[in-house]
XYZ file of C-alpha atoms in Angstrom:
681
model
C -11.557 38.147 -20.907
C -10.129 34.640 -20.705
C -7.824 35.134 -23.649
C -5.758 37.248 -21.293
C -5.070 34.787 -18.651
C -1.447 34.019 -18.709
C -0.387 30.600 -20.275
C 3.411 30.638 -19.371
C 4.057 28.379 -16.421
C 6.392 31.333 -14.915
C 3.281 33.662 -15.018
C 0.580 30.883 -14.344
C 2.065 29.546 -11.226
C 3.122 32.779 -9.700
C 0.220 34.627 -10.521
C -3.154 33.243 -11.518
C -4.984 36.436 -11.448
C -6.329 38.021 -14.734
C -4.079 40.905 -15.893
C -5.761 44.368 -16.242
C -4.709 46.644 -19.098
C -1.752 48.148 -17.051
C -0.614 44.723 -16.272
C -0.926 43.265 -19.727
C 1.225 46.320 -21.182
C 3.749 46.195 -18.546
C 4.207 42.156 -19.335
C 4.495 42.611 -23.031
C 7.169 45.390 -22.579
C 8.938 42.927 -20.234
C 8.716 40.160 -22.662
C 10.482 42.180 -25.154
C 13.409 43.026 -22.759
C 13.434 39.285 -21.989
C 13.692 38.459 -25.472
C 16.577 40.763 -26.034
C 18.263 39.218 -23.038
C 17.745 42.226 -20.538
C 17.220 41.464 -17.108
C 13.930 43.110 -15.929
C 12.967 43.445 -12.343
C 9.783 42.167 -11.710
C 7.385 43.575 -9.102
C 4.241 41.990 -9.510
C 5.638 38.410 -10.368
C 7.864 36.631 -7.771
C 11.718 36.890 -9.191
C 13.084 33.594 -10.432
C 15.857 31.893 -8.835
C 18.987 32.952 -10.844
C 20.652 29.860 -10.687
C 17.428 27.423 -10.095
C 17.002 25.289 -7.252
C 18.199 21.616 -6.452
C 15.862 19.362 -4.022
C 16.687 16.180 -2.215
C 13.416 14.253 -1.944
C 13.641 11.104 0.453
C 10.640 9.099 -0.002
C 8.943 5.858 0.727
C 5.529 4.448 1.054
C 3.830 1.267 2.523
C 6.025 1.047 5.549
C 3.383 -1.468 6.952
C 5.627 -2.662 9.814
C 5.553 -6.464 10.190
C 8.041 -8.817 11.967
C 10.721 -8.046 9.535
C 10.652 -4.091 10.510
C 12.362 -5.005 13.729
C 15.386 -5.007 11.783
C 14.587 -2.944 8.605
C 13.119 0.049 10.415
C 16.336 0.722 12.106
C 18.457 0.068 9.113
C 15.980 2.470 7.040
C 16.757 5.268 9.494
C 20.626 4.454 8.983
C 20.388 4.809 5.148
C 17.699 7.811 5.437
C 20.100 9.844 7.837
C 23.369 8.842 5.691
C 21.836 10.129 2.429
C 20.576 13.305 4.332
C 23.666 13.866 5.849
C 25.964 12.780 3.052
C 29.060 15.116 2.945
C 31.307 13.998 -0.075
C 33.753 16.713 -0.142
C 33.845 16.850 3.739
C 33.429 20.614 4.112
C 31.165 20.067 7.089
C 27.935 20.975 4.952
C 25.455 18.146 3.362
C 25.549 17.689 -0.109
C 22.027 18.416 -0.592
C 20.890 21.035 1.972
C 17.627 21.265 0.592
C 16.104 17.914 1.826
C 12.426 16.571 2.062
C 11.050 13.538 3.912
C 7.637 12.214 2.628
C 5.457 9.174 2.588
C 2.552 8.359 0.279
C 0.965 6.276 3.063
C 0.201 3.159 4.571
C 2.468 4.184 7.108
C 1.263 1.321 9.471
C -0.874 -1.802 9.393
C -2.522 -4.221 11.691
C 0.276 -6.569 12.626
C 2.217 -8.271 15.664
C 4.311 -4.913 15.268
C 1.400 -2.473 15.753
C -0.444 -4.692 18.694
C 2.858 -5.053 20.441
C 2.681 -1.282 20.985
C -0.399 -1.665 23.219
C 1.655 -3.444 25.814
C 4.867 -1.407 25.385
C 3.360 2.295 24.777
C -0.085 1.843 26.036
C -1.843 2.013 22.523
C -1.855 0.140 19.319
C 0.387 1.463 16.785
C 2.337 3.988 18.897
C 5.529 2.404 18.293
C 4.943 2.851 14.554
C 4.120 6.577 15.050
C 7.108 7.172 17.172
C 9.353 5.753 14.533
C 7.958 7.949 11.984
C 8.595 10.884 14.022
C 12.127 10.111 14.523
C 12.716 9.565 10.896
C 11.634 13.158 10.440
C 8.646 13.037 8.004
C 7.386 16.287 6.923
C 4.167 14.909 5.621
C 2.234 11.709 4.859
C -0.512 10.847 2.748
C -3.597 8.819 4.029
C -3.493 5.322 2.391
C -5.968 2.399 2.835
C -4.467 0.494 5.559
C -4.459 3.580 7.966
C -8.164 2.996 8.272
C -8.353 -0.810 8.794
C -8.867 -0.556 12.546
C -11.371 2.273 11.850
C -11.338 5.936 12.439
C -11.295 5.719 16.187
C -7.698 4.292 15.960
C -6.729 6.828 13.624
C -7.570 9.696 15.696
C -6.003 8.053 18.711
C -2.648 7.611 16.477
C -2.814 11.078 15.469
C -3.660 13.088 18.735
C -1.285 13.886 21.400
C -1.583 12.922 25.009
C 0.084 13.355 28.247
C 2.557 10.387 27.312
C 2.452 10.315 23.822
C 2.990 13.250 21.136
C 0.888 11.794 18.397
C 2.114 12.651 14.788
C 4.603 15.382 14.610
C 3.513 15.981 10.891
C 0.314 16.459 9.200
C -1.662 13.836 7.382
C -2.975 14.752 4.034
C -5.655 13.821 1.502
C -7.574 16.132 -1.113
C -10.276 13.752 -1.882
C -11.051 12.695 1.563
C -13.721 14.749 3.657
C -13.173 14.190 7.231
C -15.782 16.465 8.196
C -18.513 13.863 8.047
C -16.524 11.518 10.620
C -17.256 11.910 14.199
C -13.553 10.586 15.200
C -11.862 12.737 12.880
C -13.784 15.943 12.013
C -11.977 17.758 15.015
C -8.431 16.955 13.809
C -9.384 18.789 10.341
C -7.473 21.972 9.943
C -7.115 24.811 7.327
C -4.933 23.697 3.921
C -2.035 25.197 2.853
C -0.481 25.892 6.332
C 3.180 25.337 7.325
C 3.443 21.597 8.175
C 5.550 22.435 11.301
C 2.787 24.377 12.583
C 0.071 21.618 12.150
C 1.243 18.366 13.718
C -1.312 16.096 14.815
C -3.761 17.456 12.043
C -5.554 16.425 8.843
C -5.532 18.778 5.779
C -5.714 18.565 2.134
C -2.419 20.264 1.496
C 0.635 21.727 3.253
C 3.671 23.891 2.796
C 7.217 23.077 3.786
C 9.698 25.622 3.803
C 12.904 24.512 2.921
C 16.023 26.816 3.325
C 13.645 29.641 2.713
C 12.083 27.886 -0.256
C 8.297 26.986 0.018
C 7.196 23.796 -1.433
C 3.656 22.711 -1.831
C 2.698 18.900 -0.718
C -0.718 17.819 -1.710
C -2.195 14.407 -0.589
C -4.630 12.084 -2.271
C -6.189 8.684 -1.444
C -7.361 5.603 -3.669
C -11.167 6.401 -4.163
C -11.681 2.623 -3.516
C -10.806 3.052 -0.006
C -14.542 2.254 1.101
C -14.393 -1.227 -0.345
C -10.866 -2.058 0.759
C -10.679 -0.607 4.209
C -12.904 0.818 7.143
C -13.101 4.760 6.721
C -16.134 5.060 8.798
C -18.072 8.257 8.110
C -15.167 9.795 5.994
C -16.615 10.815 2.630
C -14.557 9.339 -0.477
C -14.451 11.572 -3.647
C -15.209 10.739 -6.491
C -17.880 8.333 -5.032
C -17.871 6.347 -8.088
C -14.633 5.123 -9.326
C -13.422 2.609 -11.904
C -9.757 3.046 -12.697
C -10.649 1.713 -16.110
C -12.858 4.476 -16.821
C -11.225 7.593 -18.228
C -14.011 9.803 -17.015
C -13.477 8.331 -13.289
C -9.887 9.251 -13.603
C -10.610 12.622 -14.794
C -12.946 13.304 -11.857
C -10.222 12.175 -9.556
C -7.710 14.522 -11.171
C -10.235 17.334 -11.065
C -10.267 16.836 -7.111
C -6.708 16.937 -6.906
C -6.237 19.980 -9.401
C -8.628 21.967 -7.148
C -6.317 21.913 -4.341
C -3.233 22.480 -6.258
C -4.737 25.492 -7.919
C -6.345 26.822 -4.522
C -2.918 26.520 -3.124
C -1.039 28.164 -5.648
C -3.461 31.064 -5.965
C -3.297 31.820 -2.176
C 0.666 31.379 -2.485
C 1.725 32.903 -5.833
C 5.329 32.681 -4.698
C 5.281 28.965 -4.814
C 6.360 27.210 -7.798
C 7.143 23.705 -6.801
C 4.473 21.185 -5.967
C 4.711 17.567 -4.841
C 1.518 15.271 -4.882
C 1.718 12.273 -2.497
C -0.702 9.967 -4.267
C -1.791 6.739 -2.781
C -3.836 5.013 -5.781
C -2.758 1.175 -5.268
C -1.738 0.717 -8.944
C 1.222 2.679 -10.391
C -0.735 2.802 -13.596
C -3.250 5.234 -11.998
C -0.602 7.753 -10.825
C 0.799 7.598 -14.443
C -2.563 8.478 -15.673
C -3.083 11.147 -13.241
C 0.267 12.802 -14.320
C -0.872 13.338 -17.857
C -3.983 15.310 -16.505
C -2.353 17.529 -13.784
C -1.094 21.060 -14.261
C 1.508 22.741 -11.866
C 2.480 19.376 -10.305
C 6.269 18.629 -10.511
C 6.742 15.186 -8.524
C 4.157 12.399 -7.745
C 5.194 10.092 -4.867
C 3.199 6.962 -5.595
C 2.085 4.391 -3.199
C -0.060 1.443 -2.413
C 1.395 -0.808 -5.353
C 4.902 -1.559 -3.729
C 6.340 -0.867 -7.102
C 10.046 -1.033 -7.083
C 11.344 1.326 -9.557
C 15.110 1.448 -9.892
C 17.777 2.205 -12.406
C 20.703 0.063 -13.485
C 23.278 1.615 -10.999
C 21.012 0.621 -7.981
C 21.890 -2.454 -5.801
C 18.631 -4.299 -5.138
C 18.083 -6.614 -2.300
C 18.906 -10.223 -3.406
C 16.217 -11.493 -5.473
C 14.426 -8.363 -5.976
C 13.576 -6.954 -9.677
C 13.387 -3.345 -10.903
C 9.625 -2.731 -11.979
C 10.569 0.167 -13.996
C 12.887 3.004 -14.327
C 13.396 5.466 -11.502
C 11.874 7.936 -12.026
C 9.052 7.774 -14.404
C 8.982 10.903 -16.411
C 5.622 11.882 -17.971
C 4.514 15.079 -19.834
C 1.885 16.820 -17.547
C -1.165 18.595 -18.988
C 0.687 22.004 -18.904
C 3.406 20.616 -21.116
C 5.903 20.293 -18.314
C 7.696 17.112 -17.460
C 6.601 15.519 -14.312
C 8.475 12.715 -12.087
C 6.908 9.856 -10.763
C 8.843 8.019 -7.932
C 8.059 4.841 -5.922
C 9.872 2.084 -4.213
C 8.971 -1.282 -2.579
C 7.501 -0.795 0.938
C 8.033 -2.309 4.457
C 11.052 -0.320 5.181
C 13.140 -2.262 2.375
C 14.030 0.841 0.456
C 14.622 4.439 0.855
C 13.783 6.279 -2.343
C 15.981 9.440 -3.360
C 15.267 11.878 -6.045
C 17.635 14.540 -6.484
C 16.474 16.865 -9.055
C 17.038 20.436 -10.223
C 14.348 22.923 -11.089
C 14.819 25.839 -13.361
C 14.078 29.375 -12.562
C 10.584 28.860 -13.312
C 9.793 25.814 -11.244
C 10.109 23.163 -13.750
C 12.103 20.088 -13.080
C 14.976 19.569 -15.406
C 14.848 15.695 -16.055
C 18.441 15.672 -17.379
C 19.784 16.954 -13.800
C 18.749 13.518 -12.467
C 21.844 11.518 -12.267
C 21.080 7.604 -11.745
C 24.298 7.328 -9.533
C 22.595 9.454 -7.166
C 18.868 9.014 -7.489
C 17.182 5.833 -7.050
C 16.275 2.990 -4.945
C 18.573 2.196 -1.694
C 18.131 -0.906 -0.155
C 18.106 -0.874 3.518
C 19.585 -4.630 4.227
C 22.962 -4.572 6.167
C 24.966 -4.312 2.792
C 22.930 -1.240 1.974
C 23.665 0.415 5.392
C 27.463 -0.488 4.965
C 27.400 1.117 1.347
C 26.296 4.488 2.634
C 28.121 4.188 6.051
C 25.202 4.514 8.028
C 24.057 4.060 11.650
C 20.653 3.325 12.999
C 18.883 5.862 15.084
C 19.074 5.237 18.671
C 15.692 6.117 19.157
C 14.125 3.609 16.596
C 16.492 0.887 17.913
C 15.180 1.415 21.352
C 11.609 1.341 20.185
C 11.855 -1.808 18.020
C 13.895 -3.461 20.935
C 11.110 -2.998 23.328
C 8.688 -4.210 20.682
C 10.744 -7.181 19.903
C 10.625 -8.552 23.437
C 6.759 -8.710 23.346
C 6.855 -10.224 19.840
C 9.402 -12.971 20.642
C 7.249 -14.161 23.453
C 4.700 -15.086 20.595
C 7.322 -17.003 18.700
C 7.354 -19.692 21.466
C 3.690 -20.526 21.146
C 3.554 -23.519 18.773
C 0.558 -24.682 16.829
C 2.096 -26.786 14.003
C 4.611 -27.889 11.886
C 5.475 -27.498 8.109
C 8.090 -29.110 5.798
C 7.662 -26.399 3.030
C 7.758 -22.729 2.600
C 4.108 -21.091 2.831
C 4.111 -18.770 -0.034
C 2.134 -15.533 0.875
C 4.094 -13.293 -1.414
C 2.115 -10.222 -2.342
C 2.746 -10.717 -6.086
C 1.443 -14.319 -5.896
C -1.409 -14.404 -3.480
C -2.948 -11.733 -5.668
C -2.580 -13.312 -9.064
C -2.586 -17.144 -8.495
C -3.307 -20.068 -6.218
C -0.586 -20.619 -3.480
C -0.218 -23.422 -1.070
C -0.951 -20.855 1.927
C -3.666 -19.574 0.242
C -5.096 -23.223 0.174
C -4.156 -23.777 3.620
C -5.717 -20.865 5.055
C -8.879 -21.321 2.976
C -9.064 -24.934 4.141
C -8.839 -23.878 7.840
C -11.712 -21.092 7.396
C -13.734 -24.083 5.847
C -12.782 -26.718 8.499
C -13.907 -23.940 11.310
C -17.169 -23.256 9.387
C -18.153 -26.673 9.234
C -18.205 -26.887 13.044
C -20.882 -24.258 12.961
C -22.748 -25.383 10.014
C -21.840 -29.004 8.684
C -23.326 -27.950 5.492
C -20.735 -25.405 4.454
C -19.039 -26.569 1.409
C -17.081 -23.485 -0.179
C -14.533 -21.138 1.361
C -13.453 -18.078 -0.431
C -11.155 -15.318 0.712
C -9.146 -12.567 -0.793
C -5.427 -12.770 -1.465
C -5.010 -9.122 -0.204
C -5.731 -10.495 3.458
C -2.450 -12.320 3.314
C 0.551 -10.210 4.298
C 3.451 -12.351 4.418
C 4.677 -15.779 4.065
C 5.231 -18.285 6.839
C 8.923 -19.515 6.234
C 12.063 -17.718 4.943
C 13.971 -17.832 1.748
C 17.503 -17.083 0.883
C 19.776 -17.281 -2.068
C 22.980 -18.968 -3.021
C 26.200 -17.068 -2.227
C 26.754 -14.408 -5.028
C 23.263 -14.923 -6.714
C 21.230 -11.975 -7.726
C 18.477 -13.793 -9.678
C 15.015 -14.297 -8.383
C 14.656 -17.674 -9.927
C 17.672 -18.979 -7.742
C 15.606 -18.482 -4.461
C 15.668 -21.272 -1.879
C 12.457 -21.381 -0.002
C 12.654 -22.892 3.297
C 10.169 -23.622 6.156
C 10.091 -21.331 9.498
C 13.501 -21.178 11.097
C 14.495 -22.124 14.764
C 14.443 -19.428 17.344
C 16.323 -20.571 20.252
C 15.626 -17.593 22.313
C 11.801 -18.287 22.201
C 12.109 -22.179 22.324
C 11.204 -22.736 18.773
C 12.431 -25.355 16.605
C 13.023 -25.606 12.857
C 9.647 -26.000 10.802
C 7.474 -25.144 13.777
C 4.742 -22.591 12.988
C 4.010 -20.305 15.918
C 1.673 -17.730 17.193
C 3.822 -14.915 15.789
C 4.045 -16.654 12.139
C 0.279 -16.752 12.143
C -0.565 -13.173 13.539
C 2.247 -11.831 11.076
C 0.963 -13.560 7.887
C -2.767 -12.945 8.611
C -2.344 -9.422 10.059
C -5.955 -8.209 9.638
C -7.282 -11.122 11.459
C -10.596 -10.992 9.606
C -13.733 -12.548 11.367
C -15.206 -15.218 9.460
C -18.930 -14.940 8.090
C -21.391 -17.699 6.775
C -23.418 -16.746 3.813
C -25.647 -18.802 1.189
C -25.071 -18.401 -2.442
C -27.323 -19.677 -5.227
C -25.504 -20.903 -8.148
C -25.987 -17.607 -10.131
C -24.542 -15.809 -7.187
C -21.676 -18.053 -6.871
C -20.899 -17.279 -10.320
C -21.031 -13.491 -9.809
C -18.671 -13.832 -6.803
C -16.202 -15.791 -8.543
C -16.172 -13.538 -11.699
C -15.717 -10.617 -9.468
C -12.541 -12.439 -7.781
C -10.901 -12.531 -11.159
C -12.394 -9.209 -12.752
C -9.358 -7.016 -11.899
C -6.665 -9.421 -13.262
C -4.506 -7.328 -15.915
C -0.890 -7.295 -16.746
C 1.198 -5.726 -14.052
C -1.882 -5.638 -11.574
C -1.776 -7.324 -8.240
C -5.511 -6.633 -7.039
C -6.178 -7.448 -3.492
C -9.406 -9.113 -4.382
C -7.886 -12.091 -6.278
C -9.274 -15.336 -4.405
C -7.866 -18.024 -2.425
C -10.373 -20.772 -2.265
C -11.206 -24.258 -0.695
C -14.043 -26.711 -1.555
C -14.110 -25.673 -5.578
C -12.183 -25.297 -8.490
C -12.644 -23.222 -11.593
C -10.649 -21.869 -14.469
C -10.791 -18.510 -16.281
C -9.701 -16.762 -19.409
C -7.989 -13.087 -18.410
C -8.016 -12.138 -21.811
C -11.808 -12.038 -22.080
C -13.974 -9.048 -20.574
C -14.301 -8.813 -16.890
C -17.644 -10.409 -15.990
C -17.321 -13.257 -18.685
C -14.160 -15.110 -17.664
C -15.084 -18.024 -15.935
C -15.022 -21.253 -18.208
C -15.513 -24.056 -15.707
C -16.533 -24.155 -11.976
C -17.281 -27.312 -9.720
C -17.600 -28.044 -6.245
C -15.382 -30.513 -4.906
C -15.103 -32.487 -1.631
C -11.986 -32.717 0.762
C -10.564 -35.528 -1.743
C -11.099 -33.516 -4.820
C -14.045 -35.506 -5.903
C -16.552 -33.343 -8.102
C -19.802 -33.107 -6.248
C -21.572 -30.367 -8.202
C -20.967 -28.898 -11.692
C -21.615 -25.228 -11.709
C -20.305 -23.833 -14.911
C -19.359 -25.892 -17.978
C -18.161 -24.228 -21.494
C -18.824 -20.901 -19.856
C -22.542 -21.821 -19.188
C -24.426 -22.278 -15.963
C -25.280 -25.951 -15.467
C -28.564 -26.829 -13.626
C -30.947 -24.982 -11.551
C -29.676 -21.310 -10.981
C -31.392 -21.322 -7.594
C -29.623 -24.208 -6.035
C -27.708 -22.967 -2.881
C -24.435 -23.466 -1.439
C -23.409 -22.726 1.884
C -20.092 -20.578 2.025
C -17.725 -19.265 4.616
C -15.906 -15.952 3.785
C -14.333 -13.184 5.703
C -16.829 -10.391 7.395
C -14.839 -7.889 5.225
C -15.640 -9.337 1.827
C -19.296 -10.094 3.174
C -19.835 -6.557 3.889
C -18.620 -5.603 0.394
C -14.998 -5.200 0.941
C -12.864 -5.253 -2.242
C -16.102 -4.823 -4.103
C -17.262 -8.257 -3.719
C -20.983 -8.842 -4.203
C -22.162 -11.266 -1.521
C -25.784 -10.899 -0.659
C -26.677 -9.824 2.550
C -29.401 -12.420 3.491
C -28.820 -15.422 5.825
C -25.606 -14.164 7.144
C -23.927 -15.388 10.323
C -20.820 -13.780 11.701
C -18.900 -16.529 13.545
C -16.732 -14.202 15.715
C -18.198 -13.360 19.247
C -18.414 -9.825 20.301
C -17.661 -10.851 23.709
C -14.053 -9.383 24.402
C -13.543 -11.680 27.532
C -10.489 -13.929 26.486
C -10.979 -16.384 29.415
C -14.280 -17.610 27.459
C -12.395 -18.422 24.254
C -12.179 -22.162 23.450
C -9.675 -24.302 21.830
C -6.029 -24.251 22.046
C -5.446 -21.015 20.223
C -7.003 -18.357 22.698
C -4.788 -15.539 21.522
C -7.201 -14.658 18.748
C -11.020 -14.503 19.039
C -12.921 -17.750 18.145
C -14.293 -17.534 14.750
C -11.374 -15.411 13.389
C -9.003 -16.067 10.676
C -5.915 -16.451 13.073
C -7.619 -18.660 15.414
C -9.144 -20.916 12.440
C -5.503 -21.563 11.161
C -4.002 -22.123 14.541
C -6.613 -24.716 15.171
C -6.409 -26.388 12.017
C -2.916 -26.627 12.321
C -3.187 -28.036 15.824
C -5.683 -30.673 14.793
C -3.820 -31.653 11.681
C -0.124 -30.780 11.785
C 1.000 -30.981 15.213
C 2.883 -34.283 14.577
C 2.745 -34.854 10.849
C 4.198 -31.456 9.153
C 2.210 -29.837 6.201
C 3.842 -31.043 3.172
C 2.096 -29.527 -0.042
C 4.697 -27.759 -1.888
C 3.914 -24.557 -3.676
C 3.622 -24.978 -7.621
C 4.029 -22.443 -10.385
C 0.493 -21.245 -11.827
C 0.866 -23.647 -14.748
C 0.387 -26.193 -12.216
C -2.423 -24.870 -10.264
C -5.696 -26.899 -9.901
C -8.084 -24.905 -7.856
C -7.676 -21.675 -9.887
C -6.812 -22.474 -13.373
C -5.442 -19.463 -15.429
C -6.165 -20.589 -19.153
C -3.524 -18.167 -20.476
C -0.759 -20.261 -18.610
C -2.582 -24.010 -18.668
C -5.116 -26.215 -20.043
C -8.460 -26.506 -18.203
C -8.684 -29.505 -16.241
C -11.279 -28.716 -13.752
C -13.265 -31.767 -14.731
């Protein structure tokens, strides 16, 4: 009798069972009394809160600690704890006692910060986890970067050991099946348990009780995980996923909904649900919001989208990418709030919201003067009267000593700022993208002189080399002053010098290089794929940075049919082969081009369609560092970091690199025809 299923959220979220005749009669009578304004004691259904419930959600995502986190992580703790303990009326009680601290993933990333933990704490990334523990996270969703070093590292970081507590919180994801992975299967526990009882564990969902109120928390991870990271034997659902396909979005929503429904059915007293969704593009979280039922708040992740309102003071040069929070109508007709902030410990997100008696959020209760993005720079810390957590200061100071030692190892010089900004390297050609692609090509030629093309993904560039500042009083991004690397007297580093630390911080993944052979047709397919995900507001990690070729594309054309011109060029810019002209293949489609790319891409990472034949991996599997050649022995021969260090030492040790970054209207290797004319030829 499906027509008897309760449809009111008050009923459906508290009691998802069908009603028998007795219960139906009771419900009708109760409804009449309620309509007349009479209070009815409800035995079968959880009694609603008389005055609702106010929640303070402190959140972040994409912490991804790099070198800036040495300062930003302690500052983050200062802001977070100040907001958590805020006592405006000084009555000795926090303004918002019902507080949750959550993250939607990418809590760590391969970087000098992560690797320094090996020396300080006896294992990679342990410093990151110790910081997360000290910050008091109740739960974290799996992002993609958690898996960058494989599932063995994930297991090592989650598990408690004699001298290391592991994660004092559970990791969550509803659409990842960990039972199929040998490293992580043993860490899986039953869903819907209290988070405080399942530290060091993995589940689809958990419950966090805040002053007697149970709140459900469900995790979800981008289904593109297998193409952008290394999840080993983990099964990713749905197995086929295209974010532009409504059916695929619906399939993902169904995976999430199953966990939500199961949790609420087993716990009918719960009427508040938070989804930690690491989807890479906030447009996906917005699509999911409209398809889900029973979810109140989505903490987005992976896109580094800085949502803020007009009352928020942002870091100088930052811009809001949308209003905080984004309010949508869910599939059950109720409002659902989407929140997100920029990552890298740069902001604390704060949502203070009232729930009505039925567990539905009240958007009008969100005060923009209270909720929003809180910057964690020095001014932000001072504004809230914060003080960095002593434990986190101790952790970062210990890591800093190891990291500073790397800043004294110099490999080259630059007169200019090397642009590795996420929003640029994923959407346009940059001078740093060109430099690292050229370095890869130069090293590859040593292995095979016939190599003529270098293709890498912008997503592999994680930071700038250099620094930026703004004129006093400026808050406009266009006023930015970009500068080459600054001096570090403690490490003996002079201004404009490029150090080991600069290289390892910017190329944190240190992908190994791989030689492949592409025929003309395959080359076109690879380049088409590299620009296929370009769309308004998108920052796809698959966007290329190249050397040895130039091409133009029209982003307004359908994906797969965007390339208009493509030519192979030598080091002086002279055309040596025309591959595409007027959007048509020129010449023999079977002629071949030796190409260097990243092992990650050659293996299908970011969905790249590189052929598997004639592949040569340049990085030796020998871990004996004493056998490494050249000047840069800190990284394996044939790796990206090694390639850049050796290239700088060979070409820019005395004469600084001087190619300034230019706007996309002046790009020549990657010409966006929406922004400039085609001058490939």
